Amino acid sequence: MIAGDIQGQVAVVTGASRGIGKAIAIYLAGMGARVVINYRSSDTKALMVVDEIKANNGEAIAIKADVSVYTEAEELINRTVEEYGQIDILINNAGITRDNLLLRMKEEDWDAVYTTNLKGAFNCSKVALKPMFKKRRGKIINIASIAGLMANPGQVNYSAAKAGMIGMTRSLAAEVASRNITVNAVAPGLIDTEMITDIPEKTRIEMIKGIPLGRLGNPEEIAQLVGFLASPAGDYITGQTFVIDGGLSL
Ligand code: NAP
């Protein structure tokens, strides 16, 4: 742990009630950040994350908001600034999958995946940039996926949204660099969270065989990379996408 590096800074982690977002929130709180746990529906789980952080002498609050809706993203960031006076770090992590072959994919499955993963990142970044501009400091870290970099049959909606996040990361990084704000993306491979529990056991075993390191990643491993980028050690890195996948995309 890189304790103290971001002491007192304020981090918003979208989709932090479970999985990768939860691990990132706990890790950033361990580094000294005051953390906002955003979620869409899991009130109890979000409050448990807050309790866990507080039990380890950290500071956190939970804010319910559907990031795919602009006004809710606005409310999330505005309430963060009201509560903590600033926002230094935004982790666009909230994401969903609705897998199917394109010919069978319903329009609403395309829309839901696009609006949560990509538009959600747009919504939160647009609102968070205002206070970051004022402070002339900020870090935005987008949780993309290797599905945004390589073919994944059955995931055209998800691949398109994650590739969109990677493109957005580059262009936005160039737009805001002069204000001392960095924007990077992390592209995980297969990580052991509820998101992959829908994959049938047999398929999962086959997929793990294809990972050179021979195992799923765990959320804490993603959190450590995000923690590095959020810390001063990452200050000179912008517009980049970091693959963390046990070699799956090799
Ligand atoms: P997860 O366990 O399914 O958790 C998803 C989180 O996102 C939950 O906290 C959920 O909140 C929240 N969420 C969903 N829709 C939301 C919305 N509209 N507004 C606000 N919050 C919302 O997923 P995960 O595996 O941790 O994935 C986290 C991120 O990593 C996603 O962007 C995913 O695409 C990416 N990723 C995951 C993997 C993997 O293998 N797991 C691989 C590559 C990339 P509720 O609990 O309230 O529903």
CSV table of C-alpha atoms in Angstrom, one decimal, residues 22-143:
chain,number,residue,atom,x,y,z
A,22,LYS,CA,-15.5,-1.8,-4.0
A,23,ALA,CA,-11.8,-3.0,-4.0
A,24,ILE,CA,-10.8,0.4,-5.5
A,25,ALA,CA,-12.7,2.4,-2.9
A,26,ILE,CA,-11.2,0.4,0.0
A,27,TYR,CA,-7.7,0.7,-1.5
A,28,LEU,CA,-8.0,4.5,-2.1
A,29,ALA,CA,-9.4,4.9,1.5
A,30,GLY,CA,-6.4,2.9,2.7
A,31,MET,CA,-4.1,5.5,0.9
A,32,GLY,CA,-5.8,8.3,2.9
A,33,ALA,CA,-8.5,9.5,0.4
A,34,ARG,CA,-12.0,10.4,1.5
A,35,VAL,CA,-14.1,8.2,-0.7
A,36,VAL,CA,-17.6,8.4,-2.2
A,37,ILE,CA,-19.2,5.0,-2.8
A,38,ASN,CA,-21.6,5.4,-5.7
A,39,TYR,CA,-24.0,2.6,-6.6
A,40,ARG,CA,-27.3,2.2,-8.5
A,41,SER,CA,-29.4,-0.1,-6.3
A,42,SER,CA,-27.5,-2.1,-3.7
A,43,ASP,CA,-28.1,0.1,-0.6
A,44,THR,CA,-27.1,-2.5,1.9
A,45,LYS,CA,-23.9,-3.5,0.1
A,46,ALA,CA,-22.8,0.1,-0.4
A,47,LEU,CA,-23.3,0.9,3.3
A,48,MET,CA,-21.3,-2.2,4.2
A,49,VAL,CA,-18.4,-0.8,2.1
A,50,VAL,CA,-18.7,2.5,4.0
A,51,ASP,CA,-18.7,0.6,7.3
A,52,GLU,CA,-15.6,-1.4,6.3
A,53,ILE,CA,-13.7,1.8,5.4
A,54,LYS,CA,-14.7,3.5,8.7
A,55,ALA,CA,-13.8,0.4,10.7
A,56,ASN,CA,-10.2,0.9,9.3
A,57,ASN,CA,-10.2,4.6,10.3
A,58,GLY,CA,-11.0,5.8,6.8
A,59,GLU,CA,-13.6,8.3,5.6
A,60,ALA,CA,-16.4,7.4,3.2
A,61,ILE,CA,-20.0,8.1,2.3
A,62,ALA,CA,-22.4,6.3,0.0
A,63,ILE,CA,-24.3,8.2,-2.7
A,64,LYS,CA,-27.0,6.4,-4.8
A,65,ALA,CA,-27.1,7.6,-8.4
A,66,ASP,CA,-27.6,6.0,-11.8
A,67,VAL,CA,-24.6,7.4,-13.7
A,68,SER,CA,-26.3,6.7,-17.1
A,69,VAL,CA,-28.7,9.6,-16.3
A,70,TYR,CA,-27.0,13.0,-16.6
A,71,THR,CA,-29.0,14.7,-13.9
A,72,GLU,CA,-28.1,11.8,-11.4
A,73,ALA,CA,-24.4,12.0,-12.3
A,74,GLU,CA,-24.7,15.8,-11.7
A,75,GLU,CA,-26.3,15.2,-8.3
A,76,LEU,CA,-23.5,12.7,-7.4
A,77,ILE,CA,-20.7,15.1,-8.1
A,78,ASN,CA,-22.5,18.1,-6.6
A,79,ARG,CA,-23.3,16.3,-3.4
A,80,THR,CA,-19.7,15.1,-3.2
A,81,VAL,CA,-18.4,18.7,-3.4
A,82,GLU,CA,-21.1,19.9,-0.9
A,83,GLU,CA,-20.0,17.1,1.6
A,84,TYR,CA,-16.2,17.2,1.1
A,85,GLY,CA,-15.6,20.6,-0.5
A,86,GLN,CA,-13.7,19.2,-3.5
A,87,ILE,CA,-13.2,16.3,-5.9
A,88,ASP,CA,-9.7,15.2,-6.9
A,89,ILE,CA,-10.1,11.7,-8.3
A,90,LEU,CA,-12.9,10.3,-10.4
A,91,ILE,CA,-13.0,6.5,-11.1
A,92,ASN,CA,-15.5,5.7,-13.9
A,93,ASN,CA,-16.0,2.1,-12.9
A,94,ALA,CA,-19.8,1.5,-13.1
A,95,GLY,CA,-20.5,-1.1,-15.8
A,96,ILE,CA,-22.8,-3.8,-16.9
A,97,THR,CA,-22.9,-6.5,-19.6
A,98,ARG,CA,-25.9,-7.8,-21.6
A,99,ASP,CA,-24.2,-10.4,-23.8
A,100,ASN,CA,-25.7,-11.9,-26.9
A,101,LEU,CA,-24.9,-12.4,-30.6
A,102,LEU,CA,-25.6,-9.2,-32.5
A,103,LEU,CA,-28.4,-10.8,-34.5
A,104,ARG,CA,-30.2,-11.8,-31.3
A,105,MET,CA,-29.3,-8.6,-29.3
A,106,LYS,CA,-32.2,-6.4,-28.3
A,107,GLU,CA,-32.0,-2.7,-28.9
A,108,GLU,CA,-32.5,-2.1,-25.2
A,109,ASP,CA,-29.4,-4.4,-24.4
A,110,TRP,CA,-27.3,-2.2,-26.7
A,111,ASP,CA,-28.6,1.0,-25.1
A,112,ALA,CA,-28.3,-0.2,-21.5
A,113,VAL,CA,-24.6,-1.3,-22.0
A,114,TYR,CA,-23.7,1.9,-24.0
A,115,THR,CA,-25.4,4.3,-21.6
A,116,THR,CA,-24.0,2.7,-18.4
A,117,ASN,CA,-20.5,2.1,-19.5
A,118,LEU,CA,-19.7,4.9,-21.9
A,119,LYS,CA,-22.3,7.6,-21.4
A,120,GLY,CA,-21.9,7.2,-17.6
A,121,ALA,CA,-18.2,8.0,-17.9
A,122,PHE,CA,-19.1,11.0,-20.1
A,123,ASN,CA,-21.7,12.2,-17.6
A,124,CYS,CA,-19.5,12.0,-14.5
A,125,SER,CA,-16.4,13.4,-16.2
A,126,LYS,CA,-18.3,16.4,-17.6
A,127,VAL,CA,-19.6,17.4,-14.2
A,128,ALA,CA,-16.4,16.5,-12.3
A,129,LEU,CA,-14.2,18.5,-14.6
A,130,LYS,CA,-15.8,21.8,-13.5
A,131,PRO,CA,-14.4,21.7,-9.9
A,132,MET,CA,-11.2,20.1,-11.2
A,133,PHE,CA,-10.7,23.0,-13.7
A,134,LYS,CA,-11.1,25.5,-10.8
A,135,LYS,CA,-8.5,23.7,-8.7
A,136,ARG,CA,-6.2,23.1,-11.7
A,137,ARG,CA,-5.8,19.5,-10.6
A,138,GLY,CA,-7.5,16.2,-11.1
A,139,LYS,CA,-7.3,12.6,-12.1
A,140,ILE,CA,-9.9,10.6,-14.1
A,141,ILE,CA,-9.4,6.9,-14.4
A,142,ASN,CA,-11.7,4.9,-16.7
A,143,ILE,CA,-12.2,1.2,-16.1
